PDB file of C-alpha atoms in Angstrom:
ATOM      1  CA  MET A   1     176.789 -33.968 -77.986  1.00 41.00           C
ATOM      2  CA  ALA A   2     173.573 -32.746 -75.977  1.00 41.00           C
ATOM      3  CA  SER A   3     170.652 -33.036 -78.184  1.00 42.00           C
ATOM      4  CA  SER A   4     168.938 -29.998 -78.256  1.00 41.00           C
ATOM      5  CA  SER A   5     165.855 -28.161 -77.028  1.00 45.00           C
ATOM      6  CA  ILE A   6     164.769 -26.797 -80.506  1.00 55.00           C
ATOM      7  CA  SER A   7     161.345 -29.407 -81.010  1.00 67.00           C
ATOM      8  CA  GLN A   8     161.007 -30.183 -84.831  1.00 86.00           C
ATOM      9  CA  PRO A   9     158.706 -33.057 -86.094  1.00 91.00           C
ATOM     10  CA  PHE A  10     160.009 -36.296 -87.222  1.00 94.00           C
ATOM     11  CA  PRO A  11     159.234 -36.086 -90.950  1.00 94.00           C
ATOM     12  CA  GLY A  12     157.950 -39.899 -90.499  1.00 93.00           C
ATOM     13  CA  ARG A  13     160.704 -40.684 -93.099  1.00 95.00           C
ATOM     14  CA  VAL A  14     164.664 -41.786 -93.145  1.00 97.00           C
ATOM     15  CA  LEU A  15     166.237 -38.299 -95.148  1.00 98.00           C
ATOM     16  CA  SER A  16     169.489 -39.465 -97.256  1.00 97.00           C
ATOM     17  CA  ALA A  17     170.798 -38.560-100.250  1.00 96.00           C
ATOM     18  CA  GLY A  18     168.407 -37.456-103.184  1.00 96.00           C
ATOM     19  CA  SER A  19     165.747 -36.123-100.093  1.00 97.00           C
ATOM     20  CA  THR A  20     164.997 -32.504-100.685  1.00 97.00           C
ATOM     21  CA  GLY A  21     162.509 -29.732 -98.865  1.00 96.00           C
ATOM     22  CA  PRO A  22     162.268 -28.485 -96.080  1.00 96.00           C
ATOM     23  CA  ALA A  23     163.247 -30.752 -93.698  1.00 96.00           C
ATOM     24  CA  VAL A  24     166.656 -31.299 -95.067  1.00 97.00           C
ATOM     25  CA  THR A  25     167.482 -27.421 -95.086  1.00 97.00           C
ATOM     26  CA  ALA A  26     166.502 -26.990 -90.992  1.00 96.00           C
ATOM     27  CA  ILE A  27     168.992 -31.095 -90.808  1.00 97.00           C
ATOM     28  CA  GLN A  28     171.524 -28.864 -92.831  1.00 98.00           C
ATOM     29  CA  GLN A  29     170.923 -25.626 -90.068  1.00 97.00           C
ATOM     30  CA  ARG A  30     171.015 -27.708 -87.190  1.00 97.00           C
ATOM     31  CA  LEU A  31     174.441 -29.304 -88.055  1.00 97.00           C
ATOM     32  CA  ASN A  32     176.217 -25.704 -88.893  1.00 97.00           C
ATOM     33  CA  ALA A  33     174.741 -24.543 -85.563  1.00 96.00           C
ATOM     34  CA  LEU A  34     176.397 -27.520 -83.760  1.00 96.00           C
ATOM     35  CA  GLY A  35     179.470 -27.432 -85.539  1.00 96.00           C
ATOM     36  CA  CYS A  36     178.940 -30.086 -87.725  1.00 96.00           C
ATOM     37  CA  GLY A  37     179.726 -28.139 -90.879  1.00 93.00           C
ATOM     38  CA  PRO A  38     179.858 -25.799 -92.876  1.00 95.00           C
ATOM     39  CA  VAL A  39     177.047 -27.679 -94.588  1.00 97.00           C
ATOM     40  CA  ALA A  40     175.174 -25.160 -97.616  1.00 97.00           C
ATOM     41  CA  THR A  41     171.375 -24.609 -96.575  1.00 97.00           C
ATOM     42  CA  ASP A  42     169.924 -25.366-100.010  1.00 97.00           C
ATOM     43  CA  GLY A  43     167.263 -28.318 -98.795  1.00 97.00           C
ATOM     44  CA  VAL A  44     169.215 -31.177-101.236  1.00 98.00           C
ATOM     45  CA  TYR A  45     170.955 -33.707 -98.921  1.00 98.00           C
ATOM     46  CA  GLY A  46     173.971 -34.302-100.798  1.00 97.00           C
ATOM     47  CA  ALA A  47     177.469 -35.227 -99.741  1.00 97.00           C
ATOM     48  CA  GLN A  48     178.431 -32.188 -97.930  1.00 97.00           C
ATOM     49  CA  THR A  49     175.694 -33.033 -96.025  1.00 98.00           C
ATOM     50  CA  ALA A  50     175.467 -36.898 -95.434  1.00 98.00           C
ATOM     51  CA  GLU A  51     179.415 -36.388 -93.923  1.00 98.00           C
ATOM     52  CA  GLY A  52     178.182 -33.444 -91.351  1.00 98.00           C
ATOM     53  CA  VAL A  53     175.456 -36.113 -90.161  1.00 98.00           C
ATOM     54  CA  GLN A  54     177.893 -38.370 -89.929  1.00 98.00           C
ATOM     55  CA  LEU A  55     180.097 -35.947 -87.956  1.00 98.00           C
ATOM     56  CA  PHE A  56     177.465 -35.422 -86.034  1.00 98.00           C
ATOM     57  CA  GLN A  57     176.297 -39.060 -85.417  1.00 98.00           C
ATOM     58  CA  ALA A  58     179.874 -40.200 -84.284  1.00 98.00           C
ATOM     59  CA  ARG A  59     179.691 -37.305 -81.661  1.00 96.00           C
ATOM     60  CA  SER A  60     176.611 -38.132 -79.998  1.00 97.00           C
ATOM     61  CA  GLN A  61     174.437 -40.568 -78.340  1.00 96.00           C
ATOM     62  CA  ASP A  62     170.334 -41.904 -78.938  1.00 94.00           C
ATOM     63  CA  GLN A  63     167.893 -40.940 -76.034  1.00 90.00           C
ATOM     64  CA  PHE A  64     168.888 -44.545 -74.253  1.00 90.00           C
ATOM     65  CA  GLU A  65     172.516 -43.327 -74.122  1.00 92.00           C
ATOM     66  CA  ASN A  66     173.037 -45.193 -76.592  1.00 93.00           C
ATOM     67  CA  PRO A  67     176.090 -44.066 -79.673  1.00 96.00           C
ATOM     68  CA  LEU A  68     173.655 -43.436 -83.227  1.00 96.00           C
ATOM     69  CA  GLN A  69     174.332 -45.387 -86.148  1.00 95.00           C
ATOM     70  CA  ILE A  70     177.405 -43.306 -87.708  1.00 97.00           C
ATOM     71  CA  ASP A  71     175.563 -43.914 -91.403  1.00 97.00           C
ATOM     72  CA  GLY A  72     174.746 -40.296 -93.115  1.00 97.00           C
ATOM     73  CA  ARG A  73     170.991 -41.307 -92.922  1.00 97.00           C
ATOM     74  CA  VAL A  74     168.722 -39.304 -90.362  1.00 98.00           C
ATOM     75  CA  GLY A  75     166.084 -41.647 -89.172  1.00 97.00           C
ATOM     76  CA  PRO A  76     163.705 -40.916 -85.939  1.00 96.00           C
ATOM     77  CA  MET A  77     166.782 -41.644 -83.545  1.00 96.00           C
ATOM     78  CA  THR A  78     169.379 -39.035 -85.333  1.00 97.00           C
ATOM     79  CA  TRP A  79     166.957 -36.645 -85.932  1.00 97.00           C
ATOM     80  CA  ALA A  80     165.932 -36.952 -82.074  1.00 95.00           C
ATOM     81  CA  ALA A  81     169.367 -35.927 -81.562  1.00 96.00           C
ATOM     82  CA  LEU A  82     169.623 -32.936 -83.491  1.00 96.00           C
ATOM     83  CA  PHE A  83     166.453 -31.663 -82.575  1.00 95.00           C
ATOM     84  CA  GLY A  84     165.193 -32.625 -79.151  1.00 92.00           C
ATOM     85  CA  HIS A  85     163.818 -36.174 -78.166  1.00 88.00           C
ATOM     86  CA  ALA A  86     160.063 -33.710 -77.578  1.00 89.00           C
ATOM     87  CA  ALA A  87     160.600 -34.643 -82.111  1.00 90.00           C
ATOM     88  CA  VAL A  88     160.226 -38.297 -82.208  1.00 91.00           C
ATOM     89  CA  PRO A  89     157.588 -38.596 -79.375  1.00 90.00           C
ATOM     90  CA  SER A  90     156.511 -42.338 -78.228  1.00 94.00           C
ATOM     91  CA  VAL A  91     153.708 -43.621 -79.862  1.00 96.00           C
ATOM     92  CA  THR A  92     151.988 -45.487 -77.456  1.00 97.00           C
ATOM     93  CA  THR A  93     147.788 -45.299 -79.097  1.00 97.00           C
ATOM     94  CA  ALA A  94     146.999 -47.972 -81.416  1.00 97.00           C
ATOM     95  CA  THR A  95     144.640 -46.416 -84.111  1.00 93.00           C
ATOM     96  CA  SER A  96     141.920 -48.391 -83.810  1.00 97.00           C
ATOM     97  CA  ALA A  97     139.663 -49.611 -80.950  1.00 97.00           C
ATOM     98  CA  LEU A  98     140.138 -52.882 -81.714  1.00 98.00           C
ATOM     99  CA  LEU A  99     143.653 -53.155 -81.899  1.00 98.00           C
ATOM    100  CA  ALA A 100     143.872 -51.241 -78.450  1.00 98.00           C
ATOM    101  CA  LYS A 101     141.654 -54.073 -77.004  1.00 98.00           C
ATOM    102  CA  VAL A 102     144.005 -56.443 -78.337  1.00 98.00           C
ATOM    103  CA  LEU A 103     146.901 -54.671 -76.529  1.00 98.00           C
ATOM    104  CA  GLU A 104     145.304 -54.571 -73.399  1.00 98.00           C
ATOM    105  CA  VAL A 105     143.962 -58.378 -73.774  1.00 98.00           C
ATOM    106  CA  ALA A 106     147.759 -58.843 -74.230  1.00 98.00           C
ATOM    107  CA  ALA A 107     148.898 -56.745 -71.741  1.00 98.00           C
ATOM    108  CA  ALA A 108     147.113 -58.465 -68.890  1.00 98.00           C
ATOM    109  CA  GLU A 109     148.592 -61.776 -69.690  1.00 98.00           C
ATOM    110  CA  VAL A 110     151.700 -60.736 -68.941  1.00 98.00           C
ATOM    111  CA  GLY A 111     153.565 -62.672 -66.522  1.00 97.00           C
ATOM    112  CA  THR A 112     151.822 -66.110 -67.433  1.00 98.00           C
ATOM    113  CA  MET A 113     154.677 -68.940 -67.340  1.00 98.00           C
ATOM    114  CA  GLU A 114     154.531 -72.421 -68.901  1.00 97.00           C
ATOM    115  CA  ASP A 115     153.990 -74.986 -66.550  1.00 97.00           C
ATOM    116  CA  PRO A 116     156.269 -76.606 -66.417  1.00 96.00           C
ATOM    117  CA  LEU A 117     158.347 -74.240 -67.359  1.00 96.00           C
ATOM    118  CA  GLY A 118     159.848 -75.586 -70.851  1.00 94.00           C
ATOM    119  CA  SER A 119     156.392 -77.648 -71.747  1.00 96.00           C
ATOM    120  CA  ASN A 120     155.056 -75.824 -73.900  1.00 97.00           C
ATOM    121  CA  ARG A 121     151.629 -76.344 -71.821  1.00 97.00           C
ATOM    122  CA  GLY A 122     150.241 -74.818 -68.992  1.00 97.00           C
ATOM    123  CA  PRO A 123     146.344 -74.019 -68.141  1.00 97.00           C
ATOM    124  CA  LYS A 124     146.521 -70.766 -70.270  1.00 98.00           C
ATOM    125  CA  VAL A 125     149.151 -72.105 -72.633  1.00 98.00           C
ATOM    126  CA  ASP A 126     146.517 -75.166 -73.279  1.00 98.00           C
ATOM    127  CA  GLN A 127     143.906 -72.495 -74.176  1.00 98.00           C
ATOM    128  CA  TYR A 128     145.799 -70.138 -76.308  1.00 98.00           C
ATOM    129  CA  LEU A 129     146.873 -73.829 -78.314  1.00 98.00           C
ATOM    130  CA  ARG A 130     143.046 -74.574 -78.335  1.00 98.00           C
ATOM    131  CA  ALA A 131     142.359 -71.185 -79.726  1.00 98.00           C
ATOM    132  CA  ALA A 132     144.602 -71.810 -82.687  1.00 98.00           C
ATOM    133  CA  GLY A 133     142.986 -75.159 -83.130  1.00 97.00           C
ATOM    134  CA  LEU A 134     145.386 -77.448 -81.628  1.00 98.00           C
ATOM    135  CA  ASP A 135     145.452 -79.944 -79.087  1.00 98.00           C
ATOM    136  CA  PRO A 136     147.985 -79.279 -76.412  1.00 97.00           C
ATOM    137  CA  ALA A 137     148.021 -83.286 -75.019  1.00 96.00           C
ATOM    138  CA  THR A 138     148.983 -84.605 -78.790  1.00 97.00           C
ATOM    139  CA  GLY A 139     152.760 -82.995 -78.692  1.00 95.00           C
ATOM    140  CA  SER A 140     154.670 -80.076 -78.173  1.00 96.00           C
ATOM    141  CA  PHE A 141     153.806 -76.786 -80.146  1.00 97.00           C
ATOM    142  CA  PRO A 142     155.330 -73.720 -80.179  1.00 96.00           C
ATOM    143  CA  TRP A 143     152.487 -71.139 -79.082  1.00 97.00           C
ATOM    144  CA  CYS A 144     153.573 -67.533 -79.888  1.00 97.00           C
ATOM    145  CA  ALA A 145     151.170 -67.155 -83.032  1.00 98.00           C
ATOM    146  CA  ALA A 146     148.857 -69.480 -81.150  1.00 98.00           C
ATOM    147  CA  PHE A 147     148.590 -66.395 -78.183  1.00 98.00           C
ATOM    148  CA  VAL A 148     148.000 -63.797 -81.031  1.00 98.00           C
ATOM    149  CA  TYR A 149     145.385 -65.928 -82.123  1.00 98.00           C
ATOM    150  CA  TRP A 150     143.689 -66.113 -79.185  1.00 98.00           C
ATOM    151  CA  CYS A 151     144.113 -62.309 -78.029  1.00 98.00           C
ATOM    152  CA  PHE A 152     142.506 -61.702 -81.170  1.00 98.00           C
ATOM    153  CA  GLN A 153     139.270 -63.866 -80.287  1.00 98.00           C
ATOM    154  CA  GLN A 154     139.083 -62.533 -76.703  1.00 98.00           C
ATOM    155  CA  ALA A 155     139.522 -59.134 -78.096  1.00 98.00           C
ATOM    156  CA  THR A 156     136.716 -59.159 -80.601  1.00 98.00           C
ATOM    157  CA  THR A 157     134.107 -61.316 -78.381  1.00 98.00           C
ATOM    158  CA  GLN A 158     134.020 -58.561 -75.714  1.00 98.00           C
ATOM    159  CA  LEU A 159     133.644 -55.520 -78.748  1.00 98.00           C
ATOM    160  CA  GLY A 160     131.399 -58.021 -80.410  1.00 98.00           C
ATOM    161  CA  ALA A 161     133.031 -58.145 -83.321  1.00 97.00           C
ATOM    162  CA  VAL A 162     134.539 -60.392 -85.823  1.00 97.00           C
ATOM    163  CA  ASN A 163     138.093 -62.219 -85.081  1.00 97.00           C
ATOM    164  CA  PRO A 164     140.566 -60.710 -88.104  1.00 97.00           C
ATOM    165  CA  ALA A 165     142.680 -62.438 -87.934  1.00 98.00           C
ATOM    166  CA  ILE A 166     144.344 -65.527 -88.826  1.00 98.00           C
ATOM    167  CA  LYS A 167     143.306 -68.592 -87.112  1.00 98.00           C
ATOM    168  CA  THR A 168     146.997 -69.853 -86.660  1.00 98.00           C
ATOM    169  CA  ALA A 169     149.885 -70.939 -84.724  1.00 97.00           C
ATOM    170  CA  SER A 170     152.179 -71.104 -87.583  1.00 97.00           C
ATOM    171  CA  VAL A 171     154.785 -68.166 -87.851  1.00 97.00           C
ATOM    172  CA  HIS A 172     155.222 -68.548 -91.666  1.00 97.00           C
ATOM    173  CA  THR A 173     151.498 -69.405 -91.845  1.00 98.00           C
ATOM    174  CA  LEU A 174     150.078 -66.266 -90.181  1.00 98.00           C
ATOM    175  CA  TRP A 175     152.630 -64.100 -92.955  1.00 98.00           C
ATOM    176  CA  ALA A 176     151.674 -66.321 -96.050  1.00 98.00           C
ATOM    177  CA  GLU A 177     148.274 -65.732 -95.435  1.00 98.00           C
ATOM    178  CA  ALA A 178     147.882 -62.313 -94.480  1.00 98.00           C
ATOM    179  CA  GLY A 179     149.253 -61.301 -97.902  1.00 97.00           C
ATOM    180  CA  ASN A 180     146.865 -64.057 -99.142  1.00 97.00           C
ATOM    181  CA  LYS A 181     143.434 -62.324 -97.523  1.00 97.00           C
ATOM    182  CA  GLY A 182     145.301 -58.984 -98.296  1.00 97.00           C
ATOM    183  CA  ILE A 183     146.092 -57.769 -94.812  1.00 97.00           C
ATOM    184  CA  ASP A 184     148.326 -54.807 -94.824  1.00 98.00           C
ATOM    185  CA  ARG A 185     151.927 -56.012 -94.461  1.00 98.00           C
ATOM    186  CA  ILE A 186     154.630 -53.581 -93.737  1.00 98.00           C
ATOM    187  CA  THR A 187     158.289 -55.108 -95.516  1.00 98.00           C
ATOM    188  CA  PRO A 188     161.524 -54.599 -93.270  1.00 98.00           C
ATOM    189  CA  ALA A 189     162.668 -51.942 -96.154  1.00 97.00           C
ATOM    190  CA  GLU A 190     159.463 -50.353 -96.221  1.00 98.00           C
ATOM    191  CA  ALA A 191     159.322 -50.296 -92.143  1.00 97.00           C
ATOM    192  CA  ALA A 192     163.095 -49.261 -92.280  1.00 95.00           C
ATOM    193  CA  GLN A 193     162.318 -46.693 -94.821  1.00 96.00           C
ATOM    194  CA  GLN A 194     159.087 -44.895 -93.060  1.00 96.00           C
ATOM    195  CA  PRO A 195     159.362 -46.179 -89.237  1.00 96.00           C
ATOM    196  CA  SER A 196     156.447 -44.224 -88.459  1.00 95.00           C
ATOM    197  CA  LEU A 197     154.362 -47.407 -90.070  1.00 97.00           C
ATOM    198  CA  VAL A 198     155.043 -49.594 -87.476  1.00 98.00           C
ATOM    199  CA  GLU A 199     152.412 -48.319 -84.810  1.00 97.00           C
ATOM    200  CA  PRO A 200     151.136 -49.940 -81.298  1.00 98.00           C
ATOM    201  CA  GLY A 201     148.646 -53.422 -82.400  1.00 98.00           C
ATOM    202  CA  VAL A 202     151.037 -54.680 -85.314  1.00 98.00           C
ATOM    203  CA  ILE A 203     152.350 -57.409 -85.328  1.00 98.00           C
ATOM    204  CA  PHE A 204     156.616 -57.774 -85.609  1.00 98.00           C
ATOM    205  CA  VAL A 205     157.109 -61.223 -87.321  1.00 98.00           C
ATOM    206  CA  ILE A 206     160.765 -62.651 -87.311  1.00 97.00           C
ATOM    207  CA  THR A 207     161.190 -65.984 -89.224  1.00 97.00           C
ATOM    208  CA  THR A 208     164.666 -68.293 -88.041  1.00 94.00           C
ATOM    209  CA  SER A 209     164.318 -70.769 -90.482  1.00 94.00           C
ATOM    210  CA  ALA A 210     162.029 -72.110 -93.730  1.00 93.00           C
ATOM    211  CA  ASN A 211     159.729 -73.593 -90.851  1.00 93.00           C
ATOM    212  CA  THR A 212     160.411 -71.389 -87.861  1.00 95.00           C
ATOM    213  CA  GLY A 213     159.792 -68.001 -86.482  1.00 96.00           C
ATOM    214  CA  HIS A 214     158.538 -65.544 -83.711  1.00 97.00           C
ATOM    215  CA  VAL A 215     155.521 -63.060 -83.537  1.00 98.00           C
ATOM    216  CA  GLY A 216     154.515 -60.758 -81.047  1.00 98.00           C
ATOM    217  CA  PHE A 217     152.903 -57.521 -80.879  1.00 98.00           C
ATOM    218  CA  VAL A 218     154.407 -53.696 -80.909  1.00 98.00           C
ATOM    219  CA  LYS A 219     153.051 -52.168 -77.786  1.00 98.00           C
ATOM    220  CA  GLN A 220     155.062 -49.050 -78.124  1.00 98.00           C
ATOM    221  CA  VAL A 221     157.314 -47.335 -80.633  1.00 97.00           C
ATOM    222  CA  ASP A 222     160.111 -44.896 -79.355  1.00 96.00           C
ATOM    223  CA  GLY A 223     162.062 -44.169 -82.731  1.00 95.00           C
ATOM    224  CA  VAL A 224     162.616 -46.718 -83.516  1.00 96.00           C
ATOM    225  CA  VAL A 225     162.586 -49.017 -80.391  1.00 96.00           C
ATOM    226  CA  LEU A 226     159.983 -50.916 -79.618  1.00 98.00           C
ATOM    227  CA  THR A 227     158.555 -52.203 -76.733  1.00 98.00           C
ATOM    228  CA  THR A 228     156.716 -56.014 -77.332  1.00 98.00           C
ATOM    229  CA  ILE A 229     154.504 -58.349 -75.954  1.00 98.00           C
ATOM    230  CA  GLU A 230     155.301 -62.036 -76.621  1.00 98.00           C
ATOM    231  CA  GLY A 231     153.876 -64.813 -75.997  1.00 97.00           C
ATOM    232  CA  ASN A 232     156.952 -68.110 -75.810  1.00 97.00           C
ATOM    233  CA  SER A 233     159.288 -65.905 -75.181  1.00 96.00           C
ATOM    234  CA  ASN A 234     161.187 -65.347 -72.424  1.00 93.00           C
ATOM    235  CA  ALA A 235     164.043 -62.056 -70.836  1.00 85.00           C
ATOM    236  CA  GLY A 236     166.461 -62.740 -73.818  1.00 82.00           C
ATOM    237  CA  GLY A 237     163.575 -63.163 -76.693  1.00 75.00           C
ATOM    238  CA  SER A 238     163.853 -66.774 -77.647  1.00 72.00           C
ATOM    239  CA  ARG A 239     161.319 -68.029 -79.758  1.00 71.00           C
ATOM    240  CA  GLU A 240     161.275 -71.153 -77.565  1.00 78.00           C
ATOM    241  CA  GLY A 241     160.799 -69.154 -73.933  1.00 91.00           C
ATOM    242  CA  ILE A 242     158.509 -70.246 -70.656  1.00 96.00           C
ATOM    243  CA  GLY A 243     156.002 -67.588 -70.865  1.00 97.00           C
ATOM    244  CA  VAL A 244     154.329 -64.346 -71.820  1.00 98.00           C
ATOM    245  CA  PHE A 245     157.022 -61.203 -71.333  1.00 97.00           C
ATOM    246  CA  LEU A 246     157.113 -57.057 -71.676  1.00 97.00           C
ATOM    247  CA  ARG A 247     160.055 -56.586 -73.487  1.00 96.00           C
ATOM    248  CA  HIS A 248     161.737 -53.107 -74.170  1.00 94.00           C
ATOM    249  CA  SER A 249     164.798 -54.310 -76.842  1.00 88.00           C
ATOM    250  CA  ARG A 250     163.651 -54.955 -80.214  1.00 96.00           C
ATOM    251  CA  ARG A 251     164.636 -52.635 -82.785  1.00 96.00           C
ATOM    252  CA  ILE A 252     162.550 -51.827 -86.288  1.00 97.00           C
ATOM    253  CA  ASP A 253     165.705 -52.827 -88.144  1.00 94.00           C
ATOM    254  CA  SER A 254     165.935 -56.222 -85.985  1.00 96.00           C
ATOM    255  CA  ILE A 255     162.524 -57.747 -87.399  1.00 98.00           C
ATOM    256  CA  ASN A 256     162.976 -59.907 -90.785  1.00 98.00           C
ATOM    257  CA  CYS A 257     160.433 -60.827 -91.525  1.00 98.00           C
ATOM    258  CA  GLY A 258     158.172 -57.666 -91.560  1.00 98.00           C
ATOM    259  CA  PHE A 259     155.095 -56.281 -90.093  1.00 98.00           C
ATOM    260  CA  VAL A 260     151.203 -57.277 -89.874  1.00 98.00           C
ATOM    261  CA  LYS A 261     148.539 -54.832 -89.213  1.00 97.00           C
ATOM    262  CA  TYR A 262     145.082 -56.121 -89.212  1.00 96.00           C
TER     263      TYR A 262
END
């Protein structure tokens, strides 16, 4: 089913059973217009509305031509399919001068590769590690978190500002210390319910075990699809990759630890 050309801005939060208000009424009216009713246009998201949404989701695709998740909830991807892609525009601008500069620094590093590949070493990689307090000559260290810190170090030096980033090469330490120091953290549940919290410049944090994980920068948000800049990664998104990559396939619901916003 083709999406509507009628643009109605996404309210920023997922709408589901128990939601009320004008946004729910708009959904109900649109479902009826698209033959996914009849649904009462009472502004109350009940079982009838959820069933209409599921029917619409089963018939529709997102802007990337992927099937919508059939869950009876209206997040940004379903909203865009209902009201047109302009209703959920790409978010490409960081909310502060610092985060904009950090993303500029990180983007300039895309294409940096380990030398030799698979070694966790190389002229630039060694710089990232040293910035985070590690001597690359003393061992083989994952460097995704060190890359994040180095980018902040470069950005704050250029801006003449204080570096707020946690100085660490450890993913788990980055997440824990951000909480200890009162730095904004967005949990997976919060991001899932209110995707608009995830903005360019935030750091995604994934844990893969009690001691390992992966981090990188969110560069752009398209509904729930993230464009990211990641150190120590590869085209497939490995946490033990070979360089700095620009990736387009992570989703908000794939980030299992959360997001950090400096």
